[in-house]
Coordinates of C-alpha atoms and ligand atoms in Angstrom, one line a residue:
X23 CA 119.0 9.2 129.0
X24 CA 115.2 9.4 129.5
X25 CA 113.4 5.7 129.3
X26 CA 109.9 5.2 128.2
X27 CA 107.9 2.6 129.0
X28 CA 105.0 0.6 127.0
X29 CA 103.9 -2.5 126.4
X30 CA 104.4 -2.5 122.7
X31 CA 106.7 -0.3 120.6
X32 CA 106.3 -0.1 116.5
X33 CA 108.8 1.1 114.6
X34 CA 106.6 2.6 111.6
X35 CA 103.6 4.5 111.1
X36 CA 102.8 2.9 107.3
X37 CA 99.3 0.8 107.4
X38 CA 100.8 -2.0 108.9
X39 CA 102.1 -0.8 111.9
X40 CA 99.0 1.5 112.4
X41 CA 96.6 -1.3 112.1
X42 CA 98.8 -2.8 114.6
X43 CA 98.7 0.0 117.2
X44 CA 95.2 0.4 116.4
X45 CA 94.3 -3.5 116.8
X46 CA 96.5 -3.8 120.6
X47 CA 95.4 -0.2 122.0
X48 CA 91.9 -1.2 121.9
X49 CA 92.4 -4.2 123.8
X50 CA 94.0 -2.5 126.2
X51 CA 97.5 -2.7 125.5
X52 CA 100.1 0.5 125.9
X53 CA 101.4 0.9 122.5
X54 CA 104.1 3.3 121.7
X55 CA 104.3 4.1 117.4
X56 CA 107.1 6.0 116.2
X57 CA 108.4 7.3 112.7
X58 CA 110.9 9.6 111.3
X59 CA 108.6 11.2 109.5
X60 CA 106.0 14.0 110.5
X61 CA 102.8 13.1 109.9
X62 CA 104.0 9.7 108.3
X63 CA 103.0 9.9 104.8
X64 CA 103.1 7.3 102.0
X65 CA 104.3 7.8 98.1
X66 CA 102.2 9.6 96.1
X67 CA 100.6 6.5 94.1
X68 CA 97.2 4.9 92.8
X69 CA 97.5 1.8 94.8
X70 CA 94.7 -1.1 95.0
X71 CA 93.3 -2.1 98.1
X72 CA 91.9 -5.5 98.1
X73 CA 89.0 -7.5 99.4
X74 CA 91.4 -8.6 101.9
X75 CA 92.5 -5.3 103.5
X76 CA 89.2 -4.2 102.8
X77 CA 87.8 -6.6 105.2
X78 CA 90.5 -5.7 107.9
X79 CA 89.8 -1.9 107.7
X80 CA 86.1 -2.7 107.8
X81 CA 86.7 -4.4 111.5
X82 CA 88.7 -1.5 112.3
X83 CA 85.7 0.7 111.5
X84 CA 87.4 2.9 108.5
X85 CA 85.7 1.2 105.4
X86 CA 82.8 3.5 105.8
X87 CA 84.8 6.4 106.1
X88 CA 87.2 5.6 103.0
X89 CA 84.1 5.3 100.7
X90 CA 82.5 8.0 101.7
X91 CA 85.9 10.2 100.8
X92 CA 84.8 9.5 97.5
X93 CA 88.3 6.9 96.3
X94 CA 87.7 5.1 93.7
X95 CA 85.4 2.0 93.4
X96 CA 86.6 -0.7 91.2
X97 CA 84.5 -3.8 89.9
X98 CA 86.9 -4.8 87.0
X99 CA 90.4 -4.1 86.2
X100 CA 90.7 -4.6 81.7
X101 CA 94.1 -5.4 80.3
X102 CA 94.5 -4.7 76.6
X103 CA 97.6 -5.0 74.2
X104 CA 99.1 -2.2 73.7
X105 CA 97.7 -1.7 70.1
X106 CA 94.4 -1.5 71.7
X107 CA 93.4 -5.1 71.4
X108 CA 91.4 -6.3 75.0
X109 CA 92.9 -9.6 76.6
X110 CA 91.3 -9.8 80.0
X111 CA 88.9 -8.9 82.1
X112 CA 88.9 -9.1 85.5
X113 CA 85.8 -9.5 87.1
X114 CA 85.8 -8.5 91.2
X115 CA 81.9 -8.6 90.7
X116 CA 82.3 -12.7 90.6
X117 CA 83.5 -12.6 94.2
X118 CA 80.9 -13.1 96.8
X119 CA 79.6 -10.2 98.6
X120 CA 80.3 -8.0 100.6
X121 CA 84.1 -7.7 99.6
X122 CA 82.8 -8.6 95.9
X123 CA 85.2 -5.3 94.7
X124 CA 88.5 -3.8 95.2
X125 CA 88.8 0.3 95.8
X126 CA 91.8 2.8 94.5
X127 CA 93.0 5.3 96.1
X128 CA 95.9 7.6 97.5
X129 CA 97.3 5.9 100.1
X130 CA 97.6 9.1 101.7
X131 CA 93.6 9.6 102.1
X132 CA 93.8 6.0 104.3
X133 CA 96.5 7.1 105.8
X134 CA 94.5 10.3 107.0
X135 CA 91.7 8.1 108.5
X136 CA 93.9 6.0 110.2
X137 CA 95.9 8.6 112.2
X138 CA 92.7 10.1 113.2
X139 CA 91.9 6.6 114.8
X140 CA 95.1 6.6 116.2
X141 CA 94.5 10.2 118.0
X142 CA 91.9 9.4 119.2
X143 CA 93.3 5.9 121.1
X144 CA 93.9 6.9 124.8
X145 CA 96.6 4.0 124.6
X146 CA 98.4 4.7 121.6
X147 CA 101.6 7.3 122.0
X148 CA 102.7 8.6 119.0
X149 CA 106.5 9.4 118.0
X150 CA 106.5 11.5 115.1
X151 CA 109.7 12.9 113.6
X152 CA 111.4 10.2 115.6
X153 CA 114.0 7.9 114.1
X154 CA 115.1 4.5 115.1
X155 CA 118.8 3.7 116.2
X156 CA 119.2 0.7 117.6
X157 CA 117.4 -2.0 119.4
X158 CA 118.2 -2.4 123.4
X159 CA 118.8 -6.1 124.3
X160 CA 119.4 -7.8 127.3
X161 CA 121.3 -11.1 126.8
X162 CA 119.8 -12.3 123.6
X163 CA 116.5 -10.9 124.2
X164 CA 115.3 -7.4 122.8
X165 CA 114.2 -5.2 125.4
X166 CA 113.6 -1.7 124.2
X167 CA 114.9 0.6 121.6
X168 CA 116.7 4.0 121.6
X169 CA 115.6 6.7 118.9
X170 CA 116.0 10.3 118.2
X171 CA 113.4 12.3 119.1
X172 CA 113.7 16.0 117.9
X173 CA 117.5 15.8 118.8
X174 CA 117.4 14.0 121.6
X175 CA 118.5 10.2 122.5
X176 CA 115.3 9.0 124.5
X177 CA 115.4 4.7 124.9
X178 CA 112.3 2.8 125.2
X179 CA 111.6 0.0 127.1
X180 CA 108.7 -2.7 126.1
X181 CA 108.7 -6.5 126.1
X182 CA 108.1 -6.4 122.0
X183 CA 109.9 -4.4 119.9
X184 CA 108.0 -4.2 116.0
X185 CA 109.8 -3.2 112.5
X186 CA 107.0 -1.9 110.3
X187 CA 109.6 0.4 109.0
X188 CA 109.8 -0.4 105.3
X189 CA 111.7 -2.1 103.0
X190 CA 115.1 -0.6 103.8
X191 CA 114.1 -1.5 107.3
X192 CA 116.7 -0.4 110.2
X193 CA 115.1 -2.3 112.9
X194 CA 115.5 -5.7 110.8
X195 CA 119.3 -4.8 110.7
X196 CA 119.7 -3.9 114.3
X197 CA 117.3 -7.5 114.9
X198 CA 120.2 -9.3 112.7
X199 CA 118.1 -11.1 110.2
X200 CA 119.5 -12.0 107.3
X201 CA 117.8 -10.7 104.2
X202 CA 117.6 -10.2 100.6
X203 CA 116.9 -6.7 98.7
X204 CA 116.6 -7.5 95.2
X205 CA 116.0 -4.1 93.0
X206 CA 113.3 -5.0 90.2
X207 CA 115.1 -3.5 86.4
X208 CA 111.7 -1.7 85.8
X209 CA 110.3 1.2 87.8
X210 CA 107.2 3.4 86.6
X211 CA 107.1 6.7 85.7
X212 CA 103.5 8.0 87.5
X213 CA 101.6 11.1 87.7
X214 CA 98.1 12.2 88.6
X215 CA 96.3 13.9 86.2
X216 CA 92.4 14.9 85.6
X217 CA 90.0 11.9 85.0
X218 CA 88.8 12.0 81.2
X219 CA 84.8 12.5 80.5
X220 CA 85.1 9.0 78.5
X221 CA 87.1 7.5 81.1
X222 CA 84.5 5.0 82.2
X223 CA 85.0 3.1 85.8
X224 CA 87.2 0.0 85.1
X225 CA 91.2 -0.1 85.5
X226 CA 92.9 -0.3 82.0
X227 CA 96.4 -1.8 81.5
X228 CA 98.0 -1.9 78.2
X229 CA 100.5 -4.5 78.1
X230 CA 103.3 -4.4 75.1
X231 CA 106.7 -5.2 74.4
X232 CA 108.6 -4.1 77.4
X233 CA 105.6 -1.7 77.4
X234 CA 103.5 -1.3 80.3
X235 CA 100.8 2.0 80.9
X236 CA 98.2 1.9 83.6
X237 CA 95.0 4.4 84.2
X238 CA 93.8 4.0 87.0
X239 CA 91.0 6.5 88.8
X240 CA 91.4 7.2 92.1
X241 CA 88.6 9.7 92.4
X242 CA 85.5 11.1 90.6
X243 CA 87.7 13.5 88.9
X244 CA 91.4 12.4 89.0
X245 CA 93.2 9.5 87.7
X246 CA 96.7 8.2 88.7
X247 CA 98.8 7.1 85.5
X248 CA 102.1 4.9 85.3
X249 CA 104.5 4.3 82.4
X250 CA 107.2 1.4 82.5
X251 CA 111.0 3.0 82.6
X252 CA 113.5 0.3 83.2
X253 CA 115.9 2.0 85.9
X254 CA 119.0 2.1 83.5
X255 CA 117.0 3.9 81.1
X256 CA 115.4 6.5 83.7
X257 CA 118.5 9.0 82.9
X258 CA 117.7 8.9 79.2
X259 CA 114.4 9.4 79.8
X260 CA 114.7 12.4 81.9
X261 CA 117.5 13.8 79.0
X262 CA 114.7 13.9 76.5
X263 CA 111.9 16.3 77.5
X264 CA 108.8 15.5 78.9
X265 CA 107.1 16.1 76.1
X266 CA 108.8 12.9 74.5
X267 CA 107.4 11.1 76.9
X268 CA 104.4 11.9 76.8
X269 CA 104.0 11.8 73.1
X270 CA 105.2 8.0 73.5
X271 CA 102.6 7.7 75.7
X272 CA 99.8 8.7 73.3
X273 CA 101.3 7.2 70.7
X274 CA 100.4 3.5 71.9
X275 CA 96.8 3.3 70.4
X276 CA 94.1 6.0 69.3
X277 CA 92.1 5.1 72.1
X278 CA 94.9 6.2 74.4
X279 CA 95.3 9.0 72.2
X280 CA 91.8 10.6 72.8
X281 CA 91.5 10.0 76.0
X282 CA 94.2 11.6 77.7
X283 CA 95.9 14.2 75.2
X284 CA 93.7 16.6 77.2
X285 CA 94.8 15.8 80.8
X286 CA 98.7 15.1 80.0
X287 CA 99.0 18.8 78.8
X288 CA 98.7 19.8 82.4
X289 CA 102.0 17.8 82.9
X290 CA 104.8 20.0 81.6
X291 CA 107.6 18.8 83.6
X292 CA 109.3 16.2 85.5
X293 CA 108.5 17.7 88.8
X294 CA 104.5 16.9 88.4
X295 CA 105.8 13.1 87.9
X296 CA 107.4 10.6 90.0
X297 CA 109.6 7.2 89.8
X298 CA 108.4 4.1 92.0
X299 CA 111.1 1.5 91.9
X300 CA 110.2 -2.0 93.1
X301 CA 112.2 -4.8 95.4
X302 CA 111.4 -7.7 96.7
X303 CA 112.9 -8.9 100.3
X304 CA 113.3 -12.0 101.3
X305 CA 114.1 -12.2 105.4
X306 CA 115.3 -15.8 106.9
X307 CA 113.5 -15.0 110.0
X308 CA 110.3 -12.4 111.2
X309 CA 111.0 -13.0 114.4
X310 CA 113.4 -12.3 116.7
X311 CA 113.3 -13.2 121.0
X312 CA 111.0 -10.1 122.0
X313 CA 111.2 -8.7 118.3
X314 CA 109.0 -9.0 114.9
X315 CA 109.2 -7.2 111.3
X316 CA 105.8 -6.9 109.2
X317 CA 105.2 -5.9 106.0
X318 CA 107.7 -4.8 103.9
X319 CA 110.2 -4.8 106.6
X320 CA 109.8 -8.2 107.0
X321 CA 108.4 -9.1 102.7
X322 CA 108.5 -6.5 100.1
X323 CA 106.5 -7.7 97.2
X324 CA 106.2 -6.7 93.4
X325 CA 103.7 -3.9 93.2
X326 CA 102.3 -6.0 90.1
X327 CA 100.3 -8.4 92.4
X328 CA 99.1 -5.4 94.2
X329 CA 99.1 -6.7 97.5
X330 CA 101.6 -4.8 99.7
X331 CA 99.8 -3.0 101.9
X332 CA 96.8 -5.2 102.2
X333 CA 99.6 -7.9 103.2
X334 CA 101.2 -5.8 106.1
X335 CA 97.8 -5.4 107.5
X336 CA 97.0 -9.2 107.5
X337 CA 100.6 -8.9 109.1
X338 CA 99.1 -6.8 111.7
X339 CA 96.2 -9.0 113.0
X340 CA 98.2 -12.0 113.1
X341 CA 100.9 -10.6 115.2
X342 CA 98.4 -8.8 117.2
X343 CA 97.5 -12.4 117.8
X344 CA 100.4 -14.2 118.7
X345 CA 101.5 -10.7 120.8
X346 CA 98.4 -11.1 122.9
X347 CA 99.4 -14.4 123.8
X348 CA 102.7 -14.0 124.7
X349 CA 101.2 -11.5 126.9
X350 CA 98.6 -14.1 128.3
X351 CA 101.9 -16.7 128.9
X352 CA 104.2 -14.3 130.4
X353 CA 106.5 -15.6 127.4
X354 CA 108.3 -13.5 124.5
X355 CA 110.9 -15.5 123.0
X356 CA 111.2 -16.4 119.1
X357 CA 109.1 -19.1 119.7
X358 CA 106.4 -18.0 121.2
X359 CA 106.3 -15.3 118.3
X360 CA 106.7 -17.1 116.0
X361 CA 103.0 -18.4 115.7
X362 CA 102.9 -15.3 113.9
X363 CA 105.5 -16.3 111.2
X364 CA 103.9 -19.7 110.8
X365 CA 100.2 -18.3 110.3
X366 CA 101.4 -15.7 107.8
X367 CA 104.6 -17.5 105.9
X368 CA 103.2 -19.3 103.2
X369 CA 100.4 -17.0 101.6
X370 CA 103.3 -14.5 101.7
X371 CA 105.4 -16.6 100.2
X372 CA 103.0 -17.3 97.5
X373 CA 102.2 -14.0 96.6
X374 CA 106.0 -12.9 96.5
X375 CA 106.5 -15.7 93.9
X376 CA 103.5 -14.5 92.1
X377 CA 104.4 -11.2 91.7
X378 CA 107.6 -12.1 90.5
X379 CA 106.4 -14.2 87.9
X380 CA 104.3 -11.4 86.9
X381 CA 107.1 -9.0 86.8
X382 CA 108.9 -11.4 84.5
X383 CA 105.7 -12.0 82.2
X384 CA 104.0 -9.0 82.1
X385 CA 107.4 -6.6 81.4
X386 CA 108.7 -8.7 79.0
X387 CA 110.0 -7.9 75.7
X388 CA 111.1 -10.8 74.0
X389 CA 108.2 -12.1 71.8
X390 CA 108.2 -15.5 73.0
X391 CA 107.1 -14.2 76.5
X392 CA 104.9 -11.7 75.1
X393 CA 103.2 -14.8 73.4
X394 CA 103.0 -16.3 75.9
X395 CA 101.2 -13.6 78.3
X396 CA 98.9 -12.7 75.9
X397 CA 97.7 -16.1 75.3
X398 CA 97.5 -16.6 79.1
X399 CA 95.6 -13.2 79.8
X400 CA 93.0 -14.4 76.6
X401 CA 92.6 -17.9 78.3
X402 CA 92.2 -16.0 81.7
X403 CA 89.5 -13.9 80.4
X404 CA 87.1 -17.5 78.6
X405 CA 88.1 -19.9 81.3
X406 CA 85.9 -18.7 84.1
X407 CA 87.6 -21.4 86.7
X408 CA 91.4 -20.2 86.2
X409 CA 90.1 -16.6 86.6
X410 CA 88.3 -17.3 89.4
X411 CA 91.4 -18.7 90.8
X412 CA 93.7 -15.9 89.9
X413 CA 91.2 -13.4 91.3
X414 CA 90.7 -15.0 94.9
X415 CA 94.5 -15.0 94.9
X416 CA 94.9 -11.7 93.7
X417 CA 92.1 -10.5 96.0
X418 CA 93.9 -12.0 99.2
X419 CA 90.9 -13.9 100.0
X420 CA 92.2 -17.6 99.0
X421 CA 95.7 -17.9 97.8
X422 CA 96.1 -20.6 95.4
X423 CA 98.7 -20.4 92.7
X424 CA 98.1 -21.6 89.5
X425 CA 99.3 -25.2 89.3
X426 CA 101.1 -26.6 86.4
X427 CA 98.3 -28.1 84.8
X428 CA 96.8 -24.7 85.0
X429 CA 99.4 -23.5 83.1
X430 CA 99.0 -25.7 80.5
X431 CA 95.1 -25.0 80.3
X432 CA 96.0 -21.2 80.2
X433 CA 99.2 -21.8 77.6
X434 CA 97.1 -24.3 75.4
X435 CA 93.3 -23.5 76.0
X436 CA 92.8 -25.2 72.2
X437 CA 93.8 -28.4 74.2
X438 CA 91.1 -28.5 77.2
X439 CA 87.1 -27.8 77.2
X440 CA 86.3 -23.9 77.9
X441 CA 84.6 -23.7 81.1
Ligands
FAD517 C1 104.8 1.4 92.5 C2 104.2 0.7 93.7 C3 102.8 0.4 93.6 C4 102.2 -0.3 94.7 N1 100.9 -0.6 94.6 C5 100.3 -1.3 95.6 C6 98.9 -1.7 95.5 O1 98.2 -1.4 94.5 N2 98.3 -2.4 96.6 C7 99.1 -2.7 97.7 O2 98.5 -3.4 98.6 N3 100.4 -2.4 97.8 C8 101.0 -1.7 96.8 N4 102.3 -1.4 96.9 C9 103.1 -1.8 98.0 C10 102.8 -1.0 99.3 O3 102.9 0.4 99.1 C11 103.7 -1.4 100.4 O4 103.8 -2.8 100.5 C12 103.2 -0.9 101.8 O5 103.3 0.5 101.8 C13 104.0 -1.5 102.9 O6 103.5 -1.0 104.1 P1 104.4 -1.1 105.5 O7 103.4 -0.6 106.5 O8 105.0 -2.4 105.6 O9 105.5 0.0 105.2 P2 105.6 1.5 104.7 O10 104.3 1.9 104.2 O11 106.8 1.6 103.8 O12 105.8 2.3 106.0 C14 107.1 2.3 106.7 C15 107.2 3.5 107.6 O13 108.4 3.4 108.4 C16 108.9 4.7 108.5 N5 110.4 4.5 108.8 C17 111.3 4.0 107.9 N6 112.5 3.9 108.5 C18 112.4 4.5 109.7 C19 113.3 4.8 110.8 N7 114.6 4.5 110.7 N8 112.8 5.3 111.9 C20 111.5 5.6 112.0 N9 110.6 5.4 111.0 C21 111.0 4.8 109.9 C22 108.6 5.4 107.2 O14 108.7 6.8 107.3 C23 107.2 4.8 106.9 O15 106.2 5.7 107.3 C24 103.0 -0.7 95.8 C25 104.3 -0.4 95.9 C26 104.9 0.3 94.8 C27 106.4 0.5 94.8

């Protein structure tokens, strides 16, 4: 069986392992990439990038070029009932500058940028239509990996071995870390459609009862649209024609209604849509004696606190770190990767708990709940300290949950002084 040799192999070509690559190869590290997939190429969805990632792909020199593809820029993201009344505002302008904004795109136009940065990275081999098998070990320390590459068995040798493959991650099975997949009840039907003339700059969410639609832009002229199906439900939904659906959809208020009767009649089946489902995972361990998982591999998140991707990339500079010294120490054990774990284990943590709690709040349909959510978005939007707060969290940049007696301040605003 042909061996290949590196000093680095990533299982994963998604943001996070290519920041990775990127990050090592231009300190002069040999790093091997591989995925199954050729190009590797994320789901077609509006997703948000974040101050935080936007700061990361700024160092990596690919800010400039992503705003100057013309995605989206976003200074406020407004949440409305689903009648039309507004709750929230969420203001990124409040931030401080530069990284006082978010931007929304297609993944996939990142994801074009950064394999052009990875071509041209004299360091970085690339595996394309190259799955992972199994990790090589020797004793209880990972050595290598083997992988098919277009039909062929082909093992590769390297003192670290990285799964940035995914939620459904192989590597973290083959590393034998324990984990838990847990399958959110709600997915989103999404599609991209034509931007509306009246479609003005900001994100709109319309939160009801068990009722979630988004509009987001993700260009000058296109806009990226998802509508809450629970999972047990997506069969129904398919049974009845799109046309139900999308008279549901424009049934939620008039100003839904004008707006986007026009673009949804260029949807006329379920082929133009998709269905994202969501998961959490929960892994006991990231790292592994010469092994470590990253992003969703290692800590799927709800989608709602929209912090995935930006999440595997702050993944990737911190292992980058603790990878470099291991290098400097000779030493590649659990331990000495684990800095990486440490640095990067409680923000995650945090954010997976936030995104659950948003999941439970936000998709809701018992009126309690939806009380409750509506009254917190309302306080959110007059008590400019708790928005703050949830912002710098949301944004990456300072992750600090609301505490209980924000809670109560959001719950019971009547109580406490508006700031
Ligand atoms: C509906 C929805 C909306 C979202 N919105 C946002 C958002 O607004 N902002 C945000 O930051 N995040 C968002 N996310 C999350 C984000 O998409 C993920 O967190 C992010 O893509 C994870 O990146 P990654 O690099 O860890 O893995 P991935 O992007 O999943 O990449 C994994 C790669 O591994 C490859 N692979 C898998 N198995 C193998 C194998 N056996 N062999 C070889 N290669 C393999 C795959 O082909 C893939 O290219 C959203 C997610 C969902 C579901």
């Amino acid at each position: 069986m042909p061996v290949k040799k590196s000093d680095l192999l990533i299982v994963g070509g998604g943001a996070g392992g290519m920041v990775l690559a990127l990050v090592l190869a231009r300190k002069g590290f040999r790093v091997s990439i591989l995925d199954r997939q050729d190009p590797p190429m994320p789901a077609p969805r509006g997703e948000i990038l974040q101050p935080n990632g936007l700061k990361i792909l700024n160092r990596i020199g690919i800010l400039s070029g992503l705003l100057r593809a013309g995605v989206h820029r976003c200074d406020r993201v407004r949440f409305y009932q689903g009648a039309g009344e507004h709750l929230c505002t969420i203001d990124y302008t409040r931030l401080l500058p530069p990284y006082n904004y978010a931007l929304i795109l297609l993944p996939e136009i990142l994801q074009q940028l950064l394999l052009e940065k990875l071509k041209a990275e004299p360091h970085i081999e690339t595996y394309w239509d190259t799955s992972f098998r199994d990790v090589i070990r020797e004793g209880q320390q990972v050595i290598g990996l083997s992988a098919d590459v277009c039909g062929q068995t082909v093992s590769f040798h390297a003192p670290v071995v990285v799964g940035a493959d995914g939620l459904r991650s192989r590597v973290r099975d083959a590393f034998q870390i324990k984990h838990q997949l847990y399958a959110y009840a709600d997915g989103y039907v999404t599609m991209v459609v034509d931007r509306p003339p009246g479609f003005q700059r900001d994100v709109r969410y319309y939160l009801g009862k068990e009722m979630i639609f988004g509009a987001f832009p993700v260009s000058k002229n296109r806009i990226y649209l998802f509508y809450l199906v629970p999972t047990d439900r997506l069969q129904r939904t398919h049974d009845k024609s799109i046309d139900h659906l999308k008279r549901e959809i424009l049934s939620l208020n008039s100003e839904v209604n004008a707006l986007f009767t026009e673009p949804l009649e260029a949807i006329s089946s379920w082929e133009q849509c998709s269905y994202m489902r969501c998961f959490r995972v929960i892994s006991n361990s990231w790292v592994v004696n010469g092994g470590a998982l990253l992003g969703d591999a290692a800590h799927a998140m709800n989608p709602h606190v929209a912090q995935g991707r930006n999440s595997a990339m702050e993944d990737a500079l911190a292992l980058a770190k603790a990878i470099e010294d291991c290098f400097k120490q000779g030493i590649f054990s659990k331990e000495a990767l684990g800095g990486y774990e440490t640095a990067r284990r409680r923000d995650v943590d945090s954010l997976q708990k936030i995104g659950h709690e948003m999941a439970w709040l936000w998709n809701s349909g018992f009126s309690p709940v939806v009380w409750a959510r509506d009254r917190v978005f309302r306080s959110l939007h007059v008590q400019g300290r708790l928005h703050d707060k949830m912002l710098n969290t949301v944004a990456g940049l300072e992750i600090s949950p609301l505490n209980l007696a924000d809670r109560c301040r959001a719950l019971f605003p009547e109580q406490f002084d508006a700031v």
